[in-house]
CSV table of C-alpha atoms and ligand atoms in Angstrom, one decimal:
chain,number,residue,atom,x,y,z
V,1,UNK,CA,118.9,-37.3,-43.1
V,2,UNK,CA,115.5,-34.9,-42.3
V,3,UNK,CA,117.3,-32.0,-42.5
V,4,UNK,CA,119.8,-32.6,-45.4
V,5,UNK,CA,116.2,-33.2,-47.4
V,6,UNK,CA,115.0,-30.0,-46.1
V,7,UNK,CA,117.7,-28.3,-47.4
V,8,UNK,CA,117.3,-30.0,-50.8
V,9,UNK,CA,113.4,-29.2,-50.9
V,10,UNK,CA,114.8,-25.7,-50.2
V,11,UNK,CA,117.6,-25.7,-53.0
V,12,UNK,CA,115.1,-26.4,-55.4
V,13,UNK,CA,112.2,-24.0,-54.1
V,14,UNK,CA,115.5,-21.4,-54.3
V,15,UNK,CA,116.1,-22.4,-57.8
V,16,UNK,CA,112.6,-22.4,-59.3
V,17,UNK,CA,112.7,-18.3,-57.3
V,18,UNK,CA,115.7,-18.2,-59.6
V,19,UNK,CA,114.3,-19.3,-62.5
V,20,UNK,CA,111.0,-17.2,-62.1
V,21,UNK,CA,113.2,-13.5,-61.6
V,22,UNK,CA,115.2,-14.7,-64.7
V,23,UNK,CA,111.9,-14.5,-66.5
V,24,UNK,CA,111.0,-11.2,-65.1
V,25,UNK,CA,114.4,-9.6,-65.3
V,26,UNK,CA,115.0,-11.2,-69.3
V,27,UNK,CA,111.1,-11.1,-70.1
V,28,UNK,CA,108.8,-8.6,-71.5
V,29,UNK,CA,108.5,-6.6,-67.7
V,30,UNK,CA,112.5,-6.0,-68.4
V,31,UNK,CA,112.6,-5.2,-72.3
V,32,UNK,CA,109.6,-2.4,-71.2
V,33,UNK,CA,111.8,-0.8,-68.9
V,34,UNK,CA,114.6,-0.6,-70.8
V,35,UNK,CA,112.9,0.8,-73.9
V,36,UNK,CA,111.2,3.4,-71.0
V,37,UNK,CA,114.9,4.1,-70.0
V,38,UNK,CA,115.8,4.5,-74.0
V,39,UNK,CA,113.3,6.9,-74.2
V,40,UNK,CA,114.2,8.8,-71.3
V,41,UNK,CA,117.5,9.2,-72.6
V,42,UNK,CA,116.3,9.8,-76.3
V,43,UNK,CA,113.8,12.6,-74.6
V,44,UNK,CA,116.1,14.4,-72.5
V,45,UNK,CA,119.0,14.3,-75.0
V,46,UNK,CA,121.5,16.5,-74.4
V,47,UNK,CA,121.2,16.5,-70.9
V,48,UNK,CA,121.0,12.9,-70.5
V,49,UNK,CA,124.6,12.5,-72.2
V,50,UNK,CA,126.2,13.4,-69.0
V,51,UNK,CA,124.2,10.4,-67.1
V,52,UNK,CA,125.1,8.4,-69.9
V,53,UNK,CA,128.6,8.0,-70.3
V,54,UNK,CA,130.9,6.8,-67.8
V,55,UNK,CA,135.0,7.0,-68.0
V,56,UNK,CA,137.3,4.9,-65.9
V,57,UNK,CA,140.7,5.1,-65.8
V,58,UNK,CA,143.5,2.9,-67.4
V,59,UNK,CA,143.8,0.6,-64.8
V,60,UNK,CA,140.2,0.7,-63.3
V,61,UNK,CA,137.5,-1.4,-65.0
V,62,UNK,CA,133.5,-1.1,-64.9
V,63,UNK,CA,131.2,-4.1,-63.9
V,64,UNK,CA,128.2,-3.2,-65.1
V,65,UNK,CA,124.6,-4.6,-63.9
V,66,UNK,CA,121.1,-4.3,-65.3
V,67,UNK,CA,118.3,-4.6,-63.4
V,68,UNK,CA,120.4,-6.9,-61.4
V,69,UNK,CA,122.0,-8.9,-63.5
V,70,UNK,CA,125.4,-8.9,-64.8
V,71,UNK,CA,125.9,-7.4,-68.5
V,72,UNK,CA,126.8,-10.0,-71.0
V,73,UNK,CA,130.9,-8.8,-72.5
V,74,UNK,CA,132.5,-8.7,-69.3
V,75,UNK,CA,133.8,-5.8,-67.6
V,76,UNK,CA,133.7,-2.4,-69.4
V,77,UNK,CA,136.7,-0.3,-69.7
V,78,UNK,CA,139.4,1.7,-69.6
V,79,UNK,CA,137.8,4.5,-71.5
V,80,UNK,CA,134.7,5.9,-72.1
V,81,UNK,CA,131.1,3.3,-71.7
V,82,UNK,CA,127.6,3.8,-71.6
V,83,UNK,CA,125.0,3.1,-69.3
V,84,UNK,CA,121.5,3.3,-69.1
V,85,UNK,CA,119.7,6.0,-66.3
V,86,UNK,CA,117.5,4.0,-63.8
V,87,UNK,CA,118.3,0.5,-64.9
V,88,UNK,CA,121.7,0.1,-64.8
V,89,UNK,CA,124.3,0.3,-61.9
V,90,UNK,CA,128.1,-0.4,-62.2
V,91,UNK,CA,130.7,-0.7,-59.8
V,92,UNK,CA,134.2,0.5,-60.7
V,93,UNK,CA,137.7,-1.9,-60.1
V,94,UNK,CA,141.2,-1.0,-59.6
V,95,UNK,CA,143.0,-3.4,-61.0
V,96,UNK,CA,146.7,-2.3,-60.0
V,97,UNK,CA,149.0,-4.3,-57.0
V,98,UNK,CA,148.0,-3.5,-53.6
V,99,UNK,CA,150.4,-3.9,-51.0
V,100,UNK,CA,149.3,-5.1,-47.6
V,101,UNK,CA,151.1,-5.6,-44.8
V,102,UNK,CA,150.5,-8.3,-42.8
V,103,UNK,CA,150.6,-7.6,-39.0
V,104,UNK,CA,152.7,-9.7,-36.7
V,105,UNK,CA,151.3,-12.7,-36.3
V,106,UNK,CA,152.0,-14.9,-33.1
V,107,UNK,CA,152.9,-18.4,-34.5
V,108,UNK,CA,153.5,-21.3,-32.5
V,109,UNK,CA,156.5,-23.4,-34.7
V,110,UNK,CA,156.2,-26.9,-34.6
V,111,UNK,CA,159.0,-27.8,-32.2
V,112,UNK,CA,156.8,-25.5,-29.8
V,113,UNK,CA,158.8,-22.2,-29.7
V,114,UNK,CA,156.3,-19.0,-30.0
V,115,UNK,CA,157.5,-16.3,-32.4
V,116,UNK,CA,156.4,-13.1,-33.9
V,117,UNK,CA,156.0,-13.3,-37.6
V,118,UNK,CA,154.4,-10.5,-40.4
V,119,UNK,CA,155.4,-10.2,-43.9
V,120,UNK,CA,154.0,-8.2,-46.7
V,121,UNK,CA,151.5,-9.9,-50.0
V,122,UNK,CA,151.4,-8.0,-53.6
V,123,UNK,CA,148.3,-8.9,-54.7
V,124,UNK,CA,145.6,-7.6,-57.6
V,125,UNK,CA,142.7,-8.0,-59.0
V,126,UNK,CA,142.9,-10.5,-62.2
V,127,UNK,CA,138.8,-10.7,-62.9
V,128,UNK,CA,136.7,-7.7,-62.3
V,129,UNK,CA,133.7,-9.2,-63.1
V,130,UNK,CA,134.6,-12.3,-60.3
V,131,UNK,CA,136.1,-9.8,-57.6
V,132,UNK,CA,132.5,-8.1,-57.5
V,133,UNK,CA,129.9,-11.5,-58.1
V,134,UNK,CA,131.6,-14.0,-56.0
V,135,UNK,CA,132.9,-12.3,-52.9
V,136,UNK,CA,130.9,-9.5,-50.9
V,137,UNK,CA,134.5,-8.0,-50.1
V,138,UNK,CA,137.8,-9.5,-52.0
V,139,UNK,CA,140.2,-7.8,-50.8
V,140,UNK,CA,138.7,-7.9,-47.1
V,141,UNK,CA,139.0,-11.6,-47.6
V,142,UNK,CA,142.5,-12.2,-49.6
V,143,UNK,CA,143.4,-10.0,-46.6
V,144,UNK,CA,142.0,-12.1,-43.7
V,145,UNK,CA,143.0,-15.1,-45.7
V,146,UNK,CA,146.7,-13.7,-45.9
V,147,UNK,CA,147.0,-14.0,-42.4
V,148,UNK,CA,145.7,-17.3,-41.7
V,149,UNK,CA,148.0,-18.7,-44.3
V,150,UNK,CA,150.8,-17.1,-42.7
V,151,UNK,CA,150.3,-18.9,-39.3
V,152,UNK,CA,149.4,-22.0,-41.2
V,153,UNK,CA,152.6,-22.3,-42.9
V,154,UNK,CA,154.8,-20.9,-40.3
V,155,UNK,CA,152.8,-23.8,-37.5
V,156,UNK,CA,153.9,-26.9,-40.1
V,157,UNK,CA,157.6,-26.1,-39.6
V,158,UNK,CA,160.2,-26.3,-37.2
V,159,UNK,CA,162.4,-22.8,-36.0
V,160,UNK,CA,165.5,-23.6,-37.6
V,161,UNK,CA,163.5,-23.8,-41.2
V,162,UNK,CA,161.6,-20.7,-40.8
V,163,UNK,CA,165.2,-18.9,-40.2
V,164,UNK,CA,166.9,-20.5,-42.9
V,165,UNK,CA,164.7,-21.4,-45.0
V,166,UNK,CA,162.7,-18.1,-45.8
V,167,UNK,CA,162.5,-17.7,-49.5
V,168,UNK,CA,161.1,-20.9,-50.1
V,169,UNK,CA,157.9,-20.6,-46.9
V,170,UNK,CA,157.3,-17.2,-49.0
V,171,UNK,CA,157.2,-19.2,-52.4
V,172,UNK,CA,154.9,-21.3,-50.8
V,173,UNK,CA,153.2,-19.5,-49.1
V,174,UNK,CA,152.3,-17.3,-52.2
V,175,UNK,CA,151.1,-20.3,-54.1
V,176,UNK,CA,148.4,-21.6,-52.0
V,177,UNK,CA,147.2,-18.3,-51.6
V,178,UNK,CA,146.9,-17.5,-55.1
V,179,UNK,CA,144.9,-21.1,-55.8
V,180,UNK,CA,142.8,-20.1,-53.1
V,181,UNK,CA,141.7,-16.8,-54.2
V,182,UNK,CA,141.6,-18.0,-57.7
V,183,UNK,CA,137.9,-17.7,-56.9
V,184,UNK,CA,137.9,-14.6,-55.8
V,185,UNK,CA,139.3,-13.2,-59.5
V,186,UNK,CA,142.8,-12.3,-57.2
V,187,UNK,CA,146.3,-12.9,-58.3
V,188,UNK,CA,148.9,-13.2,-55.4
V,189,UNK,CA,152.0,-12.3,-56.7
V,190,UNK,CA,154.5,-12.2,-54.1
V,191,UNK,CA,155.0,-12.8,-50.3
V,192,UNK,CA,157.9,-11.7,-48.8
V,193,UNK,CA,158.1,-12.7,-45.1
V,194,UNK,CA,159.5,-9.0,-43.2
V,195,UNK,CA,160.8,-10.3,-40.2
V,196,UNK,CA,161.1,-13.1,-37.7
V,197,UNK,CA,160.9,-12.0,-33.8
V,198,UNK,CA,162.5,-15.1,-31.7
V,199,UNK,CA,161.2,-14.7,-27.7
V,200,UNK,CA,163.7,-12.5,-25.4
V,201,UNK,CA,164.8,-16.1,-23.4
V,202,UNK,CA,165.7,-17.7,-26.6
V,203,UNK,CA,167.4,-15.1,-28.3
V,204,UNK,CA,169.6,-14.6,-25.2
V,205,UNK,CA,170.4,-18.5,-25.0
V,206,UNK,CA,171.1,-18.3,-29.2
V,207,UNK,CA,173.4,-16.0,-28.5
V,208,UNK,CA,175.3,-17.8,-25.8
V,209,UNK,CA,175.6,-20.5,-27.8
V,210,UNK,CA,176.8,-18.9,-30.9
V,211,UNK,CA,179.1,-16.8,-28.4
V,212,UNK,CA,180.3,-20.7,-26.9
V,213,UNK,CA,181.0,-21.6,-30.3
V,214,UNK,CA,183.3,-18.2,-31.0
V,215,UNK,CA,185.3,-18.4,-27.7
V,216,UNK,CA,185.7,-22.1,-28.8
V,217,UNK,CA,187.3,-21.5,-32.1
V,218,UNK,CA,189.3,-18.3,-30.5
V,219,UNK,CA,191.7,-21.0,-28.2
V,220,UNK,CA,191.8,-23.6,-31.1
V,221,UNK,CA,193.3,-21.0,-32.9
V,222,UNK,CA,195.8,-19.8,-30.3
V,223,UNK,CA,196.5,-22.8,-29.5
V,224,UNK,CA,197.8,-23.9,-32.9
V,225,UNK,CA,199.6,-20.5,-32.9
V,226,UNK,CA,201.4,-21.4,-29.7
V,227,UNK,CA,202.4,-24.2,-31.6
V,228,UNK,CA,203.7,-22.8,-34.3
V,229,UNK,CA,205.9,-20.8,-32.0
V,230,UNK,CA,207.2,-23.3,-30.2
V,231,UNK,CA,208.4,-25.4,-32.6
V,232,UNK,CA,210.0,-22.0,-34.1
V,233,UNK,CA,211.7,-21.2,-30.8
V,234,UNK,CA,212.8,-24.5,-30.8
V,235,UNK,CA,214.4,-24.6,-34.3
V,236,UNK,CA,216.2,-21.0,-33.0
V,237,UNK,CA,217.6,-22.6,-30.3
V,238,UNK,CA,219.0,-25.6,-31.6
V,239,UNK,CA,220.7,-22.5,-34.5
V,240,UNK,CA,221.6,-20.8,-31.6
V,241,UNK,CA,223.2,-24.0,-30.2
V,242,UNK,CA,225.5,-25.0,-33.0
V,243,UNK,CA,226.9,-21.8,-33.4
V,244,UNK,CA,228.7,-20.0,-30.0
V,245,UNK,CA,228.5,-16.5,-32.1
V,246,UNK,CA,225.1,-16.6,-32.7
V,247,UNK,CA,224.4,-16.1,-29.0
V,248,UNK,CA,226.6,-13.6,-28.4
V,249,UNK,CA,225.3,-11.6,-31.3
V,250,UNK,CA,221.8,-12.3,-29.9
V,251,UNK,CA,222.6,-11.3,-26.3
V,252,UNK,CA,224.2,-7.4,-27.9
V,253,UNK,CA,221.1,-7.4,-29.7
V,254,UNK,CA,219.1,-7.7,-26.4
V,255,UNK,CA,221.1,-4.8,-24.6
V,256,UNK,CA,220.4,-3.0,-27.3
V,257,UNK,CA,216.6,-3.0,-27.4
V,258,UNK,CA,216.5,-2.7,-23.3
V,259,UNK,CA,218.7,0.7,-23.9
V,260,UNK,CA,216.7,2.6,-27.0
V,261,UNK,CA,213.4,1.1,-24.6
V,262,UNK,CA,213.9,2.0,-21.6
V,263,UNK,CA,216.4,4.6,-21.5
V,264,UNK,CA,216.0,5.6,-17.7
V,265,UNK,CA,217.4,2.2,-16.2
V,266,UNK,CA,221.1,1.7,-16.5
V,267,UNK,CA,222.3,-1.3,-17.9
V,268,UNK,CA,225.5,-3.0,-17.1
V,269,UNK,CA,227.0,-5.4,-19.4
V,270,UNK,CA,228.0,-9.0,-18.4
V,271,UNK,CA,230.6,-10.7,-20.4
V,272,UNK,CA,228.8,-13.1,-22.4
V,273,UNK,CA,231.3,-16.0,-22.1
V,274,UNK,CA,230.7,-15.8,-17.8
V,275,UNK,CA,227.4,-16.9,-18.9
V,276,UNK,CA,228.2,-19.2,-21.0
V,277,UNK,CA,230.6,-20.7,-18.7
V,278,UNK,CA,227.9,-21.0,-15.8
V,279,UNK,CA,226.0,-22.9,-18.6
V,280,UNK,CA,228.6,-25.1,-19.5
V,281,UNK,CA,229.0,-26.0,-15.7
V,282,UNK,CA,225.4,-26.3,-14.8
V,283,UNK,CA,225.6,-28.8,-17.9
V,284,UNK,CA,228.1,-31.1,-16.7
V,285,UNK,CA,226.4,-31.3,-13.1
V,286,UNK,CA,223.8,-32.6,-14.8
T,301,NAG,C1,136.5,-13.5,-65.8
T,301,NAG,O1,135.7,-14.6,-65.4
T,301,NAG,C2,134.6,-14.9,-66.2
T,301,NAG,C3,133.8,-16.0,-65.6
T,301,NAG,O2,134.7,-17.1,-65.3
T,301,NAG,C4,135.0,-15.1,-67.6
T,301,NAG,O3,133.9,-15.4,-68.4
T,301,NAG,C5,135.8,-14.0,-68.1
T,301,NAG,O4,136.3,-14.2,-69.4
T,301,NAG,C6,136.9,-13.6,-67.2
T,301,NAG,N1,137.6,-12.4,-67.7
T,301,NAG,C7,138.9,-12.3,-67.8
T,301,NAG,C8,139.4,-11.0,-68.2
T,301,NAG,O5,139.6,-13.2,-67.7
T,302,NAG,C1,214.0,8.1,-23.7
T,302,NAG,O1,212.9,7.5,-24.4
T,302,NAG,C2,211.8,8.4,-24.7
T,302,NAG,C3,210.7,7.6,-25.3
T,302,NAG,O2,210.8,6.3,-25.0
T,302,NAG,C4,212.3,9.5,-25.6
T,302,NAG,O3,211.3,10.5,-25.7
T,302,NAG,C5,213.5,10.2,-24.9
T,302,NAG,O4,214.0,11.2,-25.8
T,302,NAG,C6,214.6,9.2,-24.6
T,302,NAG,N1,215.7,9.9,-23.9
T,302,NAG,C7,216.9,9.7,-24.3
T,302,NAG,C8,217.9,10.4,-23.4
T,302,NAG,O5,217.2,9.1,-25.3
């Protein structure tokens, strides 16, 4: 209780300090020097023209402060803009997409598997003036921040979402790091997550299961074409049955492909109705 009274008591001393430079830096100490630095200028005129006048680039911007404090109008740019010698400094913004890529980040999932994540964020600065008077470093931070997000999200999800379901962790993932470096005068505007690196045990079981799976579909399929066959040897053989000719044309067919095939062994032709006779017989002993 002490000490959150202390810190009050020091608040307001802080604030009063505040107050007090205000006066200096608005007051009639500040309006002296900048008519000193006017006159400067106006002295050493066309000298001082190159100290002067400042050009940034199309996409850069210039965040101008005097004697410390920031220039009422924003940020200053692209173009040509002035600045007073001695009073003013300025600090100059790019404001185009910077890619950064996110090293791989060890995440533990939340079924407890450890994998390798990185990805890559767009991001740029929306507000010069906030990117240099809020944070001592922006992109430093929307970096830093970037990776903690990344383990965040990957640590609230399960393995088989991270694999499947990687458009969506990105969308997320580029939201809450756009509302959190709101601040900051960034604007995340994509994630894209690069790559997913499964442990070297579980990678080797995945693929013995999806291996399993393979070989188990490979005999279902032969299977059914075994099948198939059988009931189409079948349906020859009851053909072949009903008509006497039928076999015998068959059984010429046969010599015929053993001859053209293998042309060095010597076939000799059995009558086809001794066989059919030892058929007939072996049918009526059973
Ligand atoms: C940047 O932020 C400041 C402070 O919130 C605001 O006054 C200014 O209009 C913003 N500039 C742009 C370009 O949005
Ligand atoms: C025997 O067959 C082979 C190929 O199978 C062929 O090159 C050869 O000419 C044939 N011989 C005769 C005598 O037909």
């Amino acid at each position: 209780m002490r000490a959150v009274s202390l810190e009050c008591r020091q608040v307001a001393r802080d604030a009063a300090e505040d107050g007090n430079n205000k006066d200096v830096g608005g007051g009639a100490c500040g309006k002296i020097l900048i008519m000193l630095s006017w006159a400067l200028v106006i002295i050493t005129m066309p000298f001082s023209l190159f100290v002067c006048f400042k050009v940034v680039q199309e996409y850069e911007r210039a965040v101008i402060f005097r004697l410390g404090r920031l220039l009422s109008g924003g940020a200053k740019g692209p173009g040509i803009f002035f600045i007073l010698p001695c009073i003013d400094s300025y600090a100059r913004v790019d404001l185009r997409t910077r890619t950064y890529d996110v090293p791989p980040q060890e995440v533990l999932t939340k079924d407890s598997v450890t994998v390798s994540v990185d990805a890559v964020v767009y991001y740029r600065v929306n507000n010069a003036t906030i990117s240099i008077a809020n944070v001592e470093n922006a992109h430093h931070s929307t970096r830093l921040l970037a990776q903690t997000t990344l383990r965040n999200t990957m640590g609230m999800r399960p393995l088989h979402e991270i694999l499947s379901e990687r458009e969506t962790i990105s969308g997320n993932m580029q939201i809450s790091l756009d509302e959190a470096t709101d601040a900051w005068g960034i604007k995340v505007e994509r994630v894209e997550i690069k790559d997913v690196r499964l442990p070297v045990q579980l990678q080797r079981a995945m693929a013995a299961e999806a291996e399993a799976a393979r070989e188990a579909r490979a005999k279902v399929i032969a299977a059914e074409g075994e099948q198939k066959a059988s009931r189409a040897l079948r349906e020859a053989s009851e053909v072949i049955g009903d008509s006497p000719a039928a076999l015998q044309l068959r059984y010429l067919q046969t010599l015929n492909t053993i001859s053209a095939e293998k042309n060095s062994t010597i076939v000799f032709p059995l009558p086809i109705d001794l066989v059919t006779y030892f058929l007939k017989a072996s049918e009526a002993r059973a």
